mmCIF file of C-alpha atoms in Angstrom:
data_model
loop_
_atom_site.group_PDB
_atom_site.id
_atom_site.type_symbol
_atom_site.label_atom_id
_atom_site.label_comp_id
_atom_site.label_asym_id
_atom_site.label_seq_id
_atom_site.Cartn_x
_atom_site.Cartn_y
_atom_site.Cartn_z
ATOM 1 C CA UNK E 1 23.527 172.214 156.270
ATOM 2 C CA UNK E 2 21.510 174.242 158.787
ATOM 3 C CA UNK E 3 18.131 172.965 159.883
ATOM 4 C CA UNK E 4 15.995 176.097 160.262
ATOM 5 C CA UNK E 5 13.318 174.141 162.153
ATOM 6 C CA UNK E 6 15.705 172.849 164.834
ATOM 7 C CA UNK E 7 15.440 174.621 168.178
ATOM 8 C CA UNK E 8 18.364 176.927 168.905
ATOM 9 C CA UNK E 9 21.124 175.059 170.689
ATOM 10 C CA UNK E 10 19.611 171.648 169.946
ATOM 11 C CA UNK E 11 21.139 169.056 167.638
ATOM 12 C CA UNK E 12 19.416 168.178 164.407
ATOM 13 C CA UNK E 13 17.419 164.985 164.465
ATOM 14 C CA UNK E 14 19.469 162.119 163.064
ATOM 15 C CA UNK E 15 18.745 160.912 159.556
ATOM 16 C CA UNK E 16 19.936 158.087 157.353
ATOM 17 C CA UNK E 17 22.235 155.462 158.855
ATOM 18 C CA UNK E 18 22.530 157.387 162.159
ATOM 19 C CA UNK E 19 18.779 157.225 162.652
ATOM 20 C CA UNK E 20 18.744 153.505 161.836
ATOM 21 C CA UNK E 21 21.607 152.898 164.279
ATOM 22 C CA UNK E 22 19.834 154.808 167.055
ATOM 23 C CA UNK E 23 16.705 152.723 166.475
ATOM 24 C CA UNK E 24 18.537 149.381 166.892
ATOM 25 C CA UNK E 25 17.647 149.169 170.615
ATOM 26 C CA UNK E 26 13.955 149.115 169.599
ATOM 27 C CA UNK E 27 14.634 145.895 167.697
ATOM 28 C CA UNK E 28 16.397 144.459 170.745
ATOM 29 C CA UNK E 29 13.323 145.192 172.887
ATOM 30 C CA UNK E 30 11.026 143.653 170.248
ATOM 31 C CA UNK E 31 12.915 140.354 170.311
ATOM 32 C CA UNK E 32 12.936 140.231 174.122
ATOM 33 C CA UNK E 33 16.463 141.501 174.754
ATOM 34 C CA UNK E 34 15.520 144.643 176.677
ATOM 35 C CA UNK E 35 17.254 143.355 179.785
ATOM 36 C CA UNK E 36 20.600 143.833 177.992
ATOM 37 C CA UNK E 37 20.270 147.558 178.643
ATOM 38 C CA UNK E 38 19.976 147.125 182.401
ATOM 39 C CA UNK E 39 18.474 150.154 184.081
ATOM 40 C CA UNK E 40 19.949 152.663 181.592
ATOM 41 C CA UNK E 41 17.284 152.544 178.853
ATOM 42 C CA UNK E 42 13.544 152.045 178.526
ATOM 43 C CA UNK E 43 11.226 151.555 175.592
ATOM 44 C CA UNK E 44 8.386 154.076 175.497
ATOM 45 C CA UNK E 45 5.161 153.199 173.669
ATOM 46 C CA UNK E 46 3.195 156.318 172.815
ATOM 47 C CA UNK E 47 0.360 157.317 170.498
ATOM 48 C CA UNK E 48 0.841 159.825 167.690
ATOM 49 C CA UNK E 49 -1.026 162.990 168.585
ATOM 50 C CA UNK E 50 -2.055 163.570 164.937
ATOM 51 C CA UNK E 51 -2.004 160.102 163.362
ATOM 52 C CA UNK E 52 -3.262 158.127 166.370
ATOM 53 C CA UNK E 53 -0.760 155.414 165.430
ATOM 54 C CA UNK E 54 1.318 153.455 167.929
ATOM 55 C CA UNK E 55 4.885 154.735 168.180
ATOM 56 C CA UNK E 56 7.968 153.575 170.079
ATOM 57 C CA UNK E 57 11.203 155.214 171.090
ATOM 58 C CA UNK E 58 14.069 154.245 173.367
ATOM 59 C CA UNK E 59 15.054 156.762 176.028
ATOM 60 C CA UNK E 60 17.890 156.976 178.524
ATOM 61 C CA UNK E 61 16.744 156.697 182.119
ATOM 62 C CA UNK E 62 18.101 159.712 183.977
ATOM 63 C CA UNK E 63 16.916 158.289 187.289
ATOM 64 C CA UNK E 64 14.915 155.300 188.427
ATOM 65 C CA UNK E 65 13.138 154.968 191.745
ATOM 66 C CA UNK E 66 11.876 151.431 192.384
ATOM 67 C CA UNK E 67 10.207 152.438 195.664
ATOM 68 C CA UNK E 68 8.113 155.149 194.026
ATOM 69 C CA UNK E 69 7.900 153.194 190.725
ATOM 70 C CA UNK E 70 9.035 156.133 188.615
ATOM 71 C CA UNK E 71 11.470 156.774 185.809
ATOM 72 C CA UNK E 72 12.791 160.198 184.842
ATOM 73 C CA UNK E 73 13.734 160.817 181.213
ATOM 74 C CA UNK E 74 14.876 163.891 179.299
ATOM 75 C CA UNK E 75 14.134 165.201 175.842
ATOM 76 C CA UNK E 76 17.531 165.981 174.351
ATOM 77 C CA UNK E 77 15.825 167.381 171.244
ATOM 78 C CA UNK E 78 13.738 169.734 173.359
ATOM 79 C CA UNK E 79 10.006 170.118 173.729
ATOM 80 C CA UNK E 80 9.505 169.730 169.952
ATOM 81 C CA UNK E 81 10.463 166.028 170.033
ATOM 82 C CA UNK E 82 7.586 163.920 168.747
ATOM 83 C CA UNK E 83 7.499 161.563 171.750
ATOM 84 C CA UNK E 84 7.421 164.549 174.117
ATOM 85 C CA UNK E 85 4.557 166.227 172.270
ATOM 86 C CA UNK E 86 2.699 162.907 172.010
ATOM 87 C CA UNK E 87 2.918 162.433 175.787
ATOM 88 C CA UNK E 88 1.701 166.000 176.284
ATOM 89 C CA UNK E 89 -1.392 165.098 174.268
ATOM 90 C CA UNK E 90 -1.867 161.661 175.901
ATOM 91 C CA UNK E 91 0.083 161.272 179.154
ATOM 92 C CA UNK E 92 -1.074 157.701 179.826
ATOM 93 C CA UNK E 93 1.347 155.339 178.174
ATOM 94 C CA UNK E 94 3.287 152.102 178.490
ATOM 95 C CA UNK E 95 6.990 151.511 178.971
ATOM 96 C CA UNK E 96 9.091 148.387 178.815
ATOM 97 C CA UNK E 97 11.861 148.428 181.392
ATOM 98 C CA UNK E 98 14.051 145.382 181.051
ATOM 99 C CA UNK E 99 11.566 142.832 179.769
ATOM 100 C CA UNK E 100 8.635 143.969 181.918
ATOM 101 C CA UNK E 101 5.834 146.282 180.762
ATOM 102 C CA UNK E 102 4.600 149.057 183.050
ATOM 103 C CA UNK E 103 1.605 151.327 182.423
ATOM 104 C CA UNK E 104 2.701 154.859 183.284
ATOM 105 C CA UNK E 105 1.469 158.417 183.441
ATOM 106 C CA UNK E 106 3.753 161.220 182.270
ATOM 107 C CA UNK E 107 4.336 164.223 184.542
ATOM 108 C CA UNK E 108 6.160 167.174 183.011
ATOM 109 C CA UNK E 109 8.677 168.674 185.396
ATOM 110 C CA UNK E 110 9.458 172.344 185.971
ATOM 111 C CA UNK E 111 12.723 173.950 184.918
ATOM 112 C CA UNK E 112 13.704 174.185 188.609
ATOM 113 C CA UNK E 113 13.157 170.426 188.928
ATOM 114 C CA UNK E 114 15.283 170.011 185.801
ATOM 115 C CA UNK E 115 18.101 171.992 187.399
ATOM 116 C CA UNK E 116 18.212 169.624 190.366
ATOM 117 C CA UNK E 117 17.926 166.531 188.193
ATOM 118 C CA UNK E 118 20.806 167.606 185.950
ATOM 119 C CA UNK E 119 22.922 168.541 188.957
ATOM 120 C CA UNK E 120 22.369 165.062 190.403
ATOM 121 C CA UNK E 121 22.985 163.349 187.047
ATOM 122 C CA UNK E 122 26.252 165.277 186.558
ATOM 123 C CA UNK E 123 27.395 164.244 190.024
ATOM 124 C CA UNK E 124 26.732 160.564 189.245
ATOM 125 C CA UNK E 125 27.897 160.597 185.590
ATOM 126 C CA UNK E 126 30.225 163.600 185.117
ATOM 127 C CA UNK E 127 31.767 162.638 181.769
ATOM 128 C CA UNK E 128 28.470 161.559 180.228
ATOM 129 C CA UNK E 129 26.764 164.738 181.464
ATOM 130 C CA UNK E 130 29.462 166.912 179.843
ATOM 131 C CA UNK E 131 29.182 165.031 176.549
ATOM 132 C CA UNK E 132 25.391 165.187 176.509
ATOM 133 C CA UNK E 133 25.366 168.912 177.229
ATOM 134 C CA UNK E 134 27.939 169.520 174.493
ATOM 135 C CA UNK E 135 25.859 167.470 172.049
ATOM 136 C CA UNK E 136 22.747 169.500 172.926
ATOM 137 C CA UNK E 137 24.625 172.787 172.536
ATOM 138 C CA UNK E 138 24.378 173.627 176.227
ATOM 139 C CA UNK E 139 27.613 175.146 177.550
ATOM 140 C CA UNK E 140 28.898 173.686 180.802
ATOM 141 C CA UNK E 141 32.199 174.294 182.541
ATOM 142 C CA UNK E 142 31.918 171.405 184.992
ATOM 143 C CA UNK E 143 30.578 173.519 187.818
ATOM 144 C CA UNK E 144 27.413 172.649 189.682
ATOM 145 C CA UNK E 145 25.759 175.897 188.591
ATOM 146 C CA UNK E 146 26.537 175.327 184.890
ATOM 147 C CA UNK E 147 24.855 171.906 185.039
ATOM 148 C CA UNK E 148 21.894 173.416 186.889
ATOM 149 C CA UNK E 149 21.593 176.070 184.163
ATOM 150 C CA UNK E 150 21.717 173.366 181.485
ATOM 151 C CA UNK E 151 19.083 171.367 183.361
ATOM 152 C CA UNK E 152 16.704 174.329 183.282
ATOM 153 C CA UNK E 153 16.852 174.213 179.456
ATOM 154 C CA UNK E 154 16.137 170.476 179.153
ATOM 155 C CA UNK E 155 12.552 169.206 179.311
ATOM 156 C CA UNK E 156 12.361 166.376 181.867
ATOM 157 C CA UNK E 157 9.462 163.951 182.236
ATOM 158 C CA UNK E 158 8.726 161.671 185.176
ATOM 159 C CA UNK E 159 6.939 158.467 184.197
ATOM 160 C CA UNK E 160 5.016 157.085 187.165
ATOM 161 C CA UNK E 161 3.670 153.533 187.229
ATOM 162 C CA UNK E 162 0.023 152.924 187.913
ATOM 163 C CA UNK E 163 -1.167 151.390 191.172
ATOM 164 C CA UNK E 164 -0.249 147.738 191.443
ATOM 165 C CA UNK E 165 2.634 148.021 188.989
ATOM 166 C CA UNK E 166 5.741 148.179 191.093
ATOM 167 C CA UNK E 167 9.062 147.285 189.483
ATOM 168 C CA UNK E 168 11.089 144.575 191.166
ATOM 169 C CA UNK E 169 14.348 145.522 192.838
ATOM 170 C CA UNK E 170 15.624 148.122 195.204
ATOM 171 C CA UNK E 171 15.808 151.862 194.729
ATOM 172 C CA UNK E 172 18.232 152.963 191.998
ATOM 173 C CA UNK E 173 19.236 156.418 190.885
#
């Protein structure tokens, strides 16, 4: 079945049991098991731009910089994803990284920034980068330029911690 509202080249949002399975990490964070995900996932608390209700979603951390206290995440469902649009409306938010909360401000990155981020991600995680691009309908051939092209099509967001909220640990990317 074709979803006419889905952005071209983007996967349909999961429904049914797939959606429930993808939301299981939220339950893990709620019961204090966020540290199980290491530095790969974070829990984003955001406010619905229309409803004003508290919302949560788990996102993969594309890169983490402990020195700068920032996390970079990507919207695999494009700029129409609810969490992305909610952050556009209210960029101040809260994340849970491991079991520690961090107030953050969202900064929306340019497509040129996205190209560099995806190039770096593909260098560090080549198989995962290929699979993610395939899932999102972004053709890549394994070359640096194909990943840079894919990165230009993916909306990236940098979440920067407020003053006084520095994550423990050394710099990770």
